[in-house]
Amino acid sequence: MLKHATKNQRVFLALIYFATGSYGLINAYQRFFHDNHYLLAVLCWLGCSIILAIPWFWYSNTKRLFIILLLEAIPPFGIIGWLSPIHALGFWYPGSGILGLILGIITFIFLDKYYWQGLIVCLTIGCSLNLFTQPPTSPINWQGINTEIKPNVTSLDATEYIIQSLSTLKPVNNTLVIYPETIINNWQLGTRILLEHSLQFDGNILLGVTLQHQDGYEDAIVIVNHGVAEPIPLFFSVLPTPLSMWNPFLTLSYHAHWWPITREIQGVRVNAIICYDQLLVWPWLTLLFTHPQVILTISNEWWSNNSSIPDIQLRCRQAWSRLLGRPIIEARNTLRNN
């Protein structure tokens, strides 16, 4: 176990773990900012890895292990708290919710103390849950739409794309169509009027949009309710991507909302985990208390293609869907050929 290693060895192993897992951040950083600042990208990747590795200096017993895991799961460390071992609990104990977290804690204790009999019991429970837990099912006629829209496309072009893609869909009872994050980058009055006047679709539509205020921006999800484009969002990103979107050092920045709110749509309790939030722990943990029946996961991944980031997001979604026993409906925007 790590506790028998020296402090330097523990931090080095933790650094290797975080640095290897987040290596794709270098390429993604450069693509997002459209520049060749390779050095800044490396510094960002390495700096975050070092910050996450440093607390492992302190690890020497089970109590400190839990403190470190909690420290890296919630803000401020949790702001960059990707690759947490907590994500794995959904694969260990599917469908168990809070009980799965408790079983995970017990498993960590047994691992830390080399209590093999207890580990066998935990393994038996985990295998049984994996054998007999049925995968959750989404509501009928709810559909996530994957798109391939280039960045900086105007709201007019994006709106026309949405109208065209919906023209092939025939809504039936309780149809709900979900589009990716920030697919419309300006959810203002003109965009809403154009969508309402041009849309020939009688179902409900959820759109990932950017909403601009005088004091900043929102990374949000809005609803077009049977042809009426609602101006007020239903869901907000808990933490838009740090520095590139949420930047506390800038006057005009995307807003962080810290706690995802569950809403009712068509009689179903729904919550949303938007893009970067999917990599973190605490947005998912809040769902244990807000009790959604369906989880929407929307993202705009054009900047992270050809990196490991979309795959890590996918594994996080799968793990938490399994742990919570709740269906996930995905909607992603990607650029596969870039």
mmCIF file of C-alpha atoms in Angstrom:
data_model
loop_
_atom_site.group_PDB
_atom_site.id
_atom_site.type_symbol
_atom_site.label_atom_id
_atom_site.label_comp_id
_atom_site.label_asym_id
_atom_site.label_seq_id
_atom_site.Cartn_x
_atom_site.Cartn_y
_atom_site.Cartn_z
ATOM 1 C CA MET A 1 0.000 0.000 0.000
ATOM 2 C CA LEU A 2 1.014 3.637 -0.535
ATOM 3 C CA LYS A 3 1.210 4.270 3.201
ATOM 4 C CA HIS A 4 4.315 2.054 3.403
ATOM 5 C CA ALA A 5 6.096 4.133 0.775
ATOM 6 C CA THR A 6 8.078 7.248 1.624
ATOM 7 C CA LYS A 7 6.425 10.644 1.276
ATOM 8 C CA ASN A 8 8.398 11.364 -1.867
ATOM 9 C CA GLN A 9 7.457 8.014 -3.373
ATOM 10 C CA ARG A 10 3.765 8.571 -2.623
ATOM 11 C CA VAL A 11 3.731 11.987 -4.233
ATOM 12 C CA PHE A 12 5.700 10.722 -7.237
ATOM 13 C CA LEU A 13 3.243 7.851 -7.796
ATOM 14 C CA ALA A 14 0.272 10.209 -7.397
ATOM 15 C CA LEU A 15 1.890 12.642 -9.837
ATOM 16 C CA ILE A 16 2.371 9.881 -12.396
ATOM 17 C CA TYR A 17 -1.284 8.856 -11.986
ATOM 18 C CA PHE A 18 -2.728 12.365 -12.425
ATOM 19 C CA ALA A 19 -0.254 13.458 -15.102
ATOM 20 C CA THR A 20 -0.770 10.347 -17.220
ATOM 21 C CA GLY A 21 -4.549 10.517 -16.965
ATOM 22 C CA SER A 22 -4.755 14.211 -17.884
ATOM 23 C CA TYR A 23 -2.050 14.280 -20.563
ATOM 24 C CA GLY A 24 -4.669 15.062 -23.214
ATOM 25 C CA LEU A 25 -5.113 18.469 -21.579
ATOM 26 C CA ILE A 26 -2.027 19.739 -23.441
ATOM 27 C CA ASN A 27 -3.477 19.243 -26.898
ATOM 28 C CA ALA A 28 -6.974 20.289 -25.777
ATOM 29 C CA TYR A 29 -5.654 23.548 -24.282
ATOM 30 C CA GLN A 30 -4.024 24.547 -27.552
ATOM 31 C CA ARG A 31 -7.090 23.681 -29.624
ATOM 32 C CA PHE A 32 -9.436 25.596 -27.321
ATOM 33 C CA PHE A 33 -7.392 28.785 -27.433
ATOM 34 C CA HIS A 34 -6.486 28.431 -31.134
ATOM 35 C CA ASP A 35 -2.795 29.029 -30.520
ATOM 36 C CA ASN A 36 0.534 27.258 -30.304
ATOM 37 C CA HIS A 37 1.359 28.176 -26.724
ATOM 38 C CA TYR A 38 2.720 24.732 -26.017
ATOM 39 C CA LEU A 39 4.643 25.860 -22.932
ATOM 40 C CA LEU A 40 1.524 27.350 -21.301
ATOM 41 C CA ALA A 41 -0.387 24.170 -22.074
ATOM 42 C CA VAL A 42 2.331 22.054 -20.447
ATOM 43 C CA LEU A 43 2.423 24.321 -17.399
ATOM 44 C CA CYS A 44 -1.362 24.065 -17.022
ATOM 45 C CA TRP A 45 -1.277 20.268 -17.266
ATOM 46 C CA LEU A 46 1.723 19.837 -14.981
ATOM 47 C CA GLY A 47 0.547 22.450 -12.465
ATOM 48 C CA CYS A 48 -2.837 20.764 -12.006
ATOM 49 C CA SER A 49 -1.173 17.348 -11.668
ATOM 50 C CA ILE A 50 1.211 18.642 -8.995
ATOM 51 C CA ILE A 51 -1.620 20.300 -7.046
ATOM 52 C CA LEU A 52 -3.544 17.022 -6.970
ATOM 53 C CA ALA A 53 -0.447 14.999 -6.055
ATOM 54 C CA ILE A 54 0.762 17.176 -3.154
ATOM 55 C CA PRO A 55 -1.893 16.077 -0.589
ATOM 56 C CA TRP A 56 -0.576 12.517 -0.854
ATOM 57 C CA PHE A 57 2.469 13.628 1.150
ATOM 58 C CA TRP A 58 0.142 13.410 4.118
ATOM 59 C CA TYR A 59 -1.248 9.941 3.573
ATOM 60 C CA SER A 60 -0.290 7.504 6.316
ATOM 61 C CA ASN A 61 -3.552 5.903 7.503
ATOM 62 C CA THR A 62 -7.164 5.343 6.529
ATOM 63 C CA LYS A 63 -8.449 8.538 8.161
ATOM 64 C CA ARG A 64 -6.033 10.660 6.174
ATOM 65 C CA LEU A 65 -6.874 8.768 2.990
ATOM 66 C CA PHE A 66 -10.530 9.777 3.334
ATOM 67 C CA ILE A 67 -9.581 13.368 4.058
ATOM 68 C CA ILE A 68 -7.440 13.465 0.905
ATOM 69 C CA LEU A 69 -10.201 11.930 -1.221
ATOM 70 C CA LEU A 70 -12.731 14.400 0.189
ATOM 71 C CA LEU A 71 -10.312 17.308 -0.230
ATOM 72 C CA GLU A 72 -9.872 16.492 -3.921
ATOM 73 C CA ALA A 73 -13.610 15.921 -4.427
ATOM 74 C CA ILE A 74 -14.965 19.303 -3.244
ATOM 75 C CA PRO A 75 -13.871 22.893 -3.933
ATOM 76 C CA PRO A 76 -11.359 24.399 -3.976
ATOM 77 C CA PHE A 77 -9.246 21.332 -4.886
ATOM 78 C CA GLY A 78 -12.338 19.750 -6.393
ATOM 79 C CA ILE A 79 -12.372 22.422 -9.105
ATOM 80 C CA ILE A 80 -9.655 20.380 -10.825
ATOM 81 C CA GLY A 81 -10.540 17.125 -9.051
ATOM 82 C CA TRP A 82 -10.690 14.851 -12.075
ATOM 83 C CA LEU A 83 -9.564 11.198 -12.014
ATOM 84 C CA SER A 84 -10.787 10.652 -8.450
ATOM 85 C CA PRO A 85 -10.905 6.991 -7.348
ATOM 86 C CA ILE A 86 -14.429 7.738 -6.110
ATOM 87 C CA HIS A 87 -15.633 7.577 -9.715
ATOM 88 C CA ALA A 88 -14.835 3.849 -9.770
ATOM 89 C CA LEU A 89 -17.428 2.967 -7.135
ATOM 90 C CA GLY A 90 -20.148 2.781 -9.761
ATOM 91 C CA PHE A 91 -18.363 -0.136 -11.397
ATOM 92 C CA TRP A 92 -17.853 -1.830 -8.039
ATOM 93 C CA TYR A 93 -21.339 -1.415 -6.554
ATOM 94 C CA PRO A 94 -23.919 -0.598 -9.258
ATOM 95 C CA GLY A 95 -27.395 0.562 -8.285
ATOM 96 C CA SER A 96 -26.480 1.024 -4.622
ATOM 97 C CA GLY A 97 -26.390 4.839 -4.335
ATOM 98 C CA ILE A 98 -25.329 6.081 -0.902
ATOM 99 C CA LEU A 99 -24.917 2.487 0.232
ATOM 100 C CA GLY A 100 -22.334 2.101 -2.543
ATOM 101 C CA LEU A 101 -20.349 5.031 -1.137
ATOM 102 C CA ILE A 102 -20.446 3.410 2.310
ATOM 103 C CA LEU A 103 -19.352 0.083 0.840
ATOM 104 C CA GLY A 104 -16.560 1.924 -0.958
ATOM 105 C CA ILE A 105 -15.383 3.446 2.314
ATOM 106 C CA ILE A 106 -15.425 0.018 3.963
ATOM 107 C CA THR A 107 -13.497 -1.429 1.015
ATOM 108 C CA PHE A 108 -10.827 1.274 1.335
ATOM 109 C CA ILE A 109 -10.521 0.485 5.056
ATOM 110 C CA PHE A 110 -10.090 -3.234 4.363
ATOM 111 C CA LEU A 111 -7.502 -2.511 1.662
ATOM 112 C CA ASP A 112 -5.635 -0.186 3.974
ATOM 113 C CA LYS A 113 -5.546 -2.753 6.788
ATOM 114 C CA TYR A 114 -4.981 -5.847 4.603
ATOM 115 C CA TYR A 115 -8.198 -7.386 5.967
ATOM 116 C CA TRP A 116 -8.612 -10.087 3.335
ATOM 117 C CA GLN A 117 -11.735 -11.711 4.790
ATOM 118 C CA GLY A 118 -13.529 -8.369 4.635
ATOM 119 C CA LEU A 119 -12.310 -7.802 1.080
ATOM 120 C CA ILE A 120 -13.758 -11.167 0.048
ATOM 121 C CA VAL A 121 -17.140 -10.118 1.489
ATOM 122 C CA CYS A 122 -16.976 -6.800 -0.413
ATOM 123 C CA LEU A 123 -15.968 -8.634 -3.579
ATOM 124 C CA THR A 124 -18.924 -11.001 -3.181
ATOM 125 C CA ILE A 125 -21.330 -8.080 -2.729
ATOM 126 C CA GLY A 126 -19.854 -6.288 -5.742
ATOM 127 C CA CYS A 127 -20.069 -9.358 -7.978
ATOM 128 C CA SER A 128 -23.667 -9.992 -6.905
ATOM 129 C CA LEU A 129 -24.674 -6.411 -7.649
ATOM 130 C CA ASN A 130 -22.995 -6.552 -11.044
ATOM 131 C CA LEU A 131 -24.760 -9.818 -11.871
ATOM 132 C CA PHE A 132 -28.275 -8.904 -10.757
ATOM 133 C CA THR A 133 -28.598 -5.122 -11.111
ATOM 134 C CA GLN A 134 -30.548 -4.244 -14.238
ATOM 135 C CA PRO A 135 -29.414 -1.247 -16.310
ATOM 136 C CA PRO A 136 -31.755 1.748 -15.978
ATOM 137 C CA THR A 137 -33.986 2.680 -18.904
ATOM 138 C CA SER A 138 -34.740 6.151 -20.245
ATOM 139 C CA PRO A 139 -38.272 7.469 -20.777
ATOM 140 C CA ILE A 140 -39.770 6.453 -24.101
ATOM 141 C CA ASN A 141 -39.373 9.071 -26.844
ATOM 142 C CA TRP A 142 -36.573 11.000 -25.060
ATOM 143 C CA GLN A 143 -33.632 11.341 -27.436
ATOM 144 C CA GLY A 144 -30.196 12.962 -27.281
ATOM 145 C CA ILE A 145 -28.877 14.391 -30.552
ATOM 146 C CA ASN A 146 -25.154 14.275 -31.364
ATOM 147 C CA THR A 147 -23.918 17.019 -33.671
ATOM 148 C CA GLU A 148 -20.791 18.117 -35.527
ATOM 149 C CA ILE A 149 -20.921 21.911 -35.476
ATOM 150 C CA LYS A 150 -17.735 23.939 -35.722
ATOM 151 C CA PRO A 151 -16.882 26.462 -32.979
ATOM 152 C CA ASN A 152 -17.893 30.095 -33.406
ATOM 153 C CA VAL A 153 -20.770 29.235 -35.739
ATOM 154 C CA THR A 154 -23.331 32.052 -35.552
ATOM 155 C CA SER A 155 -26.598 31.588 -33.682
ATOM 156 C CA LEU A 156 -28.432 31.987 -37.003
ATOM 157 C CA ASP A 157 -26.546 29.086 -38.603
ATOM 158 C CA ALA A 158 -26.920 26.916 -35.493
ATOM 159 C CA THR A 159 -30.651 27.643 -35.346
ATOM 160 C CA GLU A 160 -31.067 26.690 -39.004
ATOM 161 C CA TYR A 161 -29.122 23.475 -38.328
ATOM 162 C CA ILE A 162 -31.472 22.615 -35.453
ATOM 163 C CA ILE A 163 -34.582 23.369 -37.513
ATOM 164 C CA GLN A 164 -33.320 21.181 -40.355
ATOM 165 C CA SER A 165 -32.372 18.280 -38.084
ATOM 166 C CA LEU A 166 -35.788 18.363 -36.412
ATOM 167 C CA SER A 167 -37.575 18.300 -39.757
ATOM 168 C CA THR A 168 -36.906 14.555 -40.013
ATOM 169 C CA LEU A 169 -38.344 13.801 -36.569
ATOM 170 C CA LYS A 170 -42.025 13.205 -36.016
ATOM 171 C CA PRO A 171 -43.008 13.977 -32.420
ATOM 172 C CA VAL A 172 -45.301 11.582 -30.606
ATOM 173 C CA ASN A 173 -46.586 11.634 -27.033
ATOM 174 C CA ASN A 174 -44.040 13.094 -24.576
ATOM 175 C CA THR A 175 -41.304 13.535 -27.174
ATOM 176 C CA LEU A 176 -38.235 15.301 -25.763
ATOM 177 C CA VAL A 177 -35.172 16.055 -27.897
ATOM 178 C CA ILE A 178 -31.898 17.138 -26.251
ATOM 179 C CA TYR A 179 -29.123 19.061 -28.031
ATOM 180 C CA PRO A 180 -25.488 19.526 -26.884
ATOM 181 C CA GLU A 181 -23.875 22.215 -24.770
ATOM 182 C CA THR A 182 -23.636 25.785 -26.168
ATOM 183 C CA ILE A 183 -24.986 24.700 -29.539
ATOM 184 C CA ILE A 184 -26.502 28.207 -29.698
ATOM 185 C CA ASN A 185 -24.005 30.809 -28.526
ATOM 186 C CA ASN A 186 -26.403 33.726 -28.112
ATOM 187 C CA TRP A 187 -29.800 32.971 -26.554
ATOM 188 C CA GLN A 188 -31.244 36.439 -27.079
ATOM 189 C CA LEU A 189 -34.657 37.679 -28.210
ATOM 190 C CA GLY A 190 -33.856 37.580 -31.937
ATOM 191 C CA THR A 191 -32.709 33.954 -31.764
ATOM 192 C CA ARG A 192 -35.818 32.927 -29.851
ATOM 193 C CA ILE A 193 -38.167 34.686 -32.280
ATOM 194 C CA LEU A 194 -36.443 33.081 -35.289
ATOM 195 C CA LEU A 195 -36.697 29.644 -33.717
ATOM 196 C CA GLU A 196 -40.356 30.060 -32.782
ATOM 197 C CA HIS A 197 -41.366 31.349 -36.225
ATOM 198 C CA SER A 198 -39.401 28.745 -38.192
ATOM 199 C CA LEU A 199 -39.823 25.623 -36.087
ATOM 200 C CA GLN A 200 -42.352 23.045 -37.239
ATOM 201 C CA PHE A 201 -41.982 20.653 -34.331
ATOM 202 C CA ASP A 202 -44.596 20.111 -31.643
ATOM 203 C CA GLY A 203 -42.453 18.253 -29.121
ATOM 204 C CA ASN A 204 -40.277 19.615 -26.334
ATOM 205 C CA ILE A 205 -36.674 20.563 -27.091
ATOM 206 C CA LEU A 206 -33.794 21.145 -24.675
ATOM 207 C CA LEU A 207 -30.925 23.250 -26.017
ATOM 208 C CA GLY A 208 -27.483 23.922 -24.623
ATOM 209 C CA VAL A 209 -26.958 27.688 -24.967
ATOM 210 C CA THR A 210 -24.796 30.590 -23.909
ATOM 211 C CA LEU A 211 -26.843 33.276 -22.208
ATOM 212 C CA GLN A 212 -25.301 36.736 -21.836
ATOM 213 C CA HIS A 213 -25.952 39.145 -18.949
ATOM 214 C CA GLN A 214 -24.493 42.531 -18.175
ATOM 215 C CA ASP A 215 -22.211 40.927 -15.610
ATOM 216 C CA GLY A 216 -21.195 37.796 -17.526
ATOM 217 C CA TYR A 217 -22.375 34.623 -19.220
ATOM 218 C CA GLU A 218 -24.263 31.432 -18.423
ATOM 219 C CA ASP A 219 -23.553 27.942 -19.730
ATOM 220 C CA ALA A 220 -27.122 26.720 -19.567
ATOM 221 C CA ILE A 221 -29.909 24.514 -20.884
ATOM 222 C CA VAL A 222 -33.178 26.084 -22.061
ATOM 223 C CA ILE A 223 -36.452 24.546 -23.171
ATOM 224 C CA VAL A 224 -38.515 25.145 -26.266
ATOM 225 C CA ASN A 225 -41.904 24.114 -24.947
ATOM 226 C CA HIS A 226 -44.165 23.121 -27.864
ATOM 227 C CA GLY A 227 -42.881 25.943 -30.034
ATOM 228 C CA VAL A 228 -42.395 28.528 -27.275
ATOM 229 C CA ALA A 229 -38.725 29.377 -26.643
ATOM 230 C CA GLU A 230 -38.452 30.049 -22.920
ATOM 231 C CA PRO A 231 -35.962 32.840 -22.041
ATOM 232 C CA ILE A 232 -35.104 31.548 -18.540
ATOM 233 C CA PRO A 233 -32.868 28.432 -18.406
ATOM 234 C CA LEU A 234 -33.858 25.239 -16.629
ATOM 235 C CA PHE A 235 -30.310 24.089 -15.845
ATOM 236 C CA PHE A 236 -26.902 25.715 -15.416
ATOM 237 C CA SER A 237 -23.369 24.378 -15.524
ATOM 238 C CA VAL A 238 -22.109 23.828 -11.995
ATOM 239 C CA LEU A 239 -18.599 24.884 -12.995
ATOM 240 C CA PRO A 240 -17.886 25.959 -16.589
ATOM 241 C CA THR A 241 -14.345 25.023 -17.617
ATOM 242 C CA PRO A 242 -11.972 26.940 -15.280
ATOM 243 C CA LEU A 243 -10.016 29.874 -16.733
ATOM 244 C CA SER A 244 -11.288 29.369 -20.280
ATOM 245 C CA MET A 245 -14.945 29.937 -19.251
ATOM 246 C CA TRP A 246 -15.253 30.456 -15.495
ATOM 247 C CA ASN A 247 -12.517 32.901 -14.525
ATOM 248 C CA PRO A 248 -12.786 34.643 -11.130
ATOM 249 C CA PHE A 249 -10.016 37.044 -12.172
ATOM 250 C CA LEU A 250 -12.086 38.564 -14.994
ATOM 251 C CA THR A 251 -15.008 40.979 -14.694
ATOM 252 C CA LEU A 252 -16.969 39.297 -17.489
ATOM 253 C CA SER A 253 -16.885 35.549 -17.011
ATOM 254 C CA TYR A 254 -19.147 32.536 -17.104
ATOM 255 C CA HIS A 255 -20.933 32.079 -13.785
ATOM 256 C CA ALA A 256 -20.480 29.039 -11.554
ATOM 257 C CA HIS A 257 -23.591 27.704 -9.794
ATOM 258 C CA TRP A 258 -22.001 25.055 -7.530
ATOM 259 C CA TRP A 259 -25.145 22.929 -6.967
ATOM 260 C CA PRO A 260 -27.189 21.356 -9.812
ATOM 261 C CA ILE A 261 -30.943 21.779 -9.396
ATOM 262 C CA THR A 262 -33.427 19.029 -10.221
ATOM 263 C CA ARG A 263 -36.434 20.090 -12.311
ATOM 264 C CA GLU A 264 -39.590 18.319 -13.398
ATOM 265 C CA ILE A 265 -40.080 17.875 -17.146
ATOM 266 C CA GLN A 266 -43.132 16.045 -18.462
ATOM 267 C CA GLY A 267 -43.717 14.587 -15.001
ATOM 268 C CA VAL A 268 -40.145 13.270 -14.698
ATOM 269 C CA ARG A 269 -37.545 14.604 -12.236
ATOM 270 C CA VAL A 270 -34.503 15.592 -14.309
ATOM 271 C CA ASN A 271 -31.048 16.949 -13.570
ATOM 272 C CA ALA A 272 -28.186 17.839 -15.888
ATOM 273 C CA ILE A 273 -24.413 17.474 -15.677
ATOM 274 C CA ILE A 274 -22.846 19.743 -18.282
ATOM 275 C CA CYS A 275 -19.488 19.003 -19.968
ATOM 276 C CA TYR A 276 -16.601 19.792 -17.563
ATOM 277 C CA ASP A 277 -18.836 18.999 -14.567
ATOM 278 C CA GLN A 278 -18.833 15.349 -15.673
ATOM 279 C CA LEU A 279 -15.135 15.027 -14.783
ATOM 280 C CA LEU A 280 -15.641 16.206 -11.198
ATOM 281 C CA VAL A 281 -16.991 14.384 -8.156
ATOM 282 C CA TRP A 282 -19.149 16.833 -6.228
ATOM 283 C CA PRO A 283 -21.703 17.589 -8.992
ATOM 284 C CA TRP A 284 -22.456 13.872 -9.131
ATOM 285 C CA LEU A 285 -22.548 13.553 -5.340
ATOM 286 C CA THR A 286 -25.256 16.225 -5.147
ATOM 287 C CA LEU A 287 -27.551 13.958 -7.178
ATOM 288 C CA LEU A 288 -27.702 11.628 -4.176
ATOM 289 C CA PHE A 289 -29.641 14.409 -2.425
ATOM 290 C CA THR A 290 -31.677 15.915 -5.285
ATOM 291 C CA HIS A 291 -32.977 12.504 -6.472
ATOM 292 C CA PRO A 292 -33.423 12.899 -10.240
ATOM 293 C CA GLN A 293 -35.065 10.084 -12.165
ATOM 294 C CA VAL A 294 -33.143 10.914 -15.370
ATOM 295 C CA ILE A 295 -29.740 12.585 -15.822
ATOM 296 C CA LEU A 296 -28.897 14.631 -18.910
ATOM 297 C CA THR A 297 -25.226 14.841 -19.857
ATOM 298 C CA ILE A 298 -24.542 17.359 -22.573
ATOM 299 C CA SER A 299 -21.139 18.466 -23.796
ATOM 300 C CA ASN A 300 -19.324 20.342 -26.545
ATOM 301 C CA GLU A 301 -16.100 18.433 -27.163
ATOM 302 C CA TRP A 302 -14.765 19.979 -30.378
ATOM 303 C CA TRP A 303 -11.679 21.179 -28.511
ATOM 304 C CA SER A 304 -10.839 17.852 -26.863
ATOM 305 C CA ASN A 305 -11.007 15.476 -29.823
ATOM 306 C CA ASN A 306 -7.903 13.336 -30.272
ATOM 307 C CA SER A 307 -7.335 13.458 -26.514
ATOM 308 C CA SER A 308 -8.317 11.153 -23.657
ATOM 309 C CA ILE A 309 -10.759 13.687 -22.185
ATOM 310 C CA PRO A 310 -13.955 12.503 -23.962
ATOM 311 C CA ASP A 311 -13.176 8.903 -22.982
ATOM 312 C CA ILE A 312 -12.679 9.899 -19.327
ATOM 313 C CA GLN A 313 -15.968 11.808 -19.417
ATOM 314 C CA LEU A 314 -17.667 8.733 -20.860
ATOM 315 C CA ARG A 315 -16.311 6.467 -18.102
ATOM 316 C CA CYS A 316 -17.421 8.961 -15.444
ATOM 317 C CA ARG A 317 -20.940 9.085 -16.904
ATOM 318 C CA GLN A 318 -21.138 5.320 -17.051
ATOM 319 C CA ALA A 319 -19.844 4.875 -13.504
ATOM 320 C CA TRP A 320 -22.233 7.367 -11.906
ATOM 321 C CA SER A 321 -25.202 6.119 -13.926
ATOM 322 C CA ARG A 322 -24.460 2.659 -12.576
ATOM 323 C CA LEU A 323 -23.934 3.800 -8.979
ATOM 324 C CA LEU A 324 -27.059 5.975 -8.913
ATOM 325 C CA GLY A 325 -29.142 3.475 -10.875
ATOM 326 C CA ARG A 326 -30.402 6.289 -13.093
ATOM 327 C CA PRO A 327 -30.512 6.442 -16.901
ATOM 328 C CA ILE A 328 -28.332 8.973 -18.682
ATOM 329 C CA ILE A 329 -29.236 10.660 -21.947
ATOM 330 C CA GLU A 330 -26.199 12.035 -23.795
ATOM 331 C CA ALA A 331 -25.945 14.834 -26.337
ATOM 332 C CA ARG A 332 -22.458 15.659 -27.628
ATOM 333 C CA ASN A 333 -21.007 18.024 -30.169
ATOM 334 C CA THR A 334 -17.767 16.729 -31.693
ATOM 335 C CA LEU A 335 -15.533 17.376 -34.670
ATOM 336 C CA ARG A 336 -14.200 13.970 -35.591
ATOM 337 C CA ASN A 337 -12.088 15.075 -38.523
ATOM 338 C CA ASN A 338 -10.287 17.965 -36.758
#
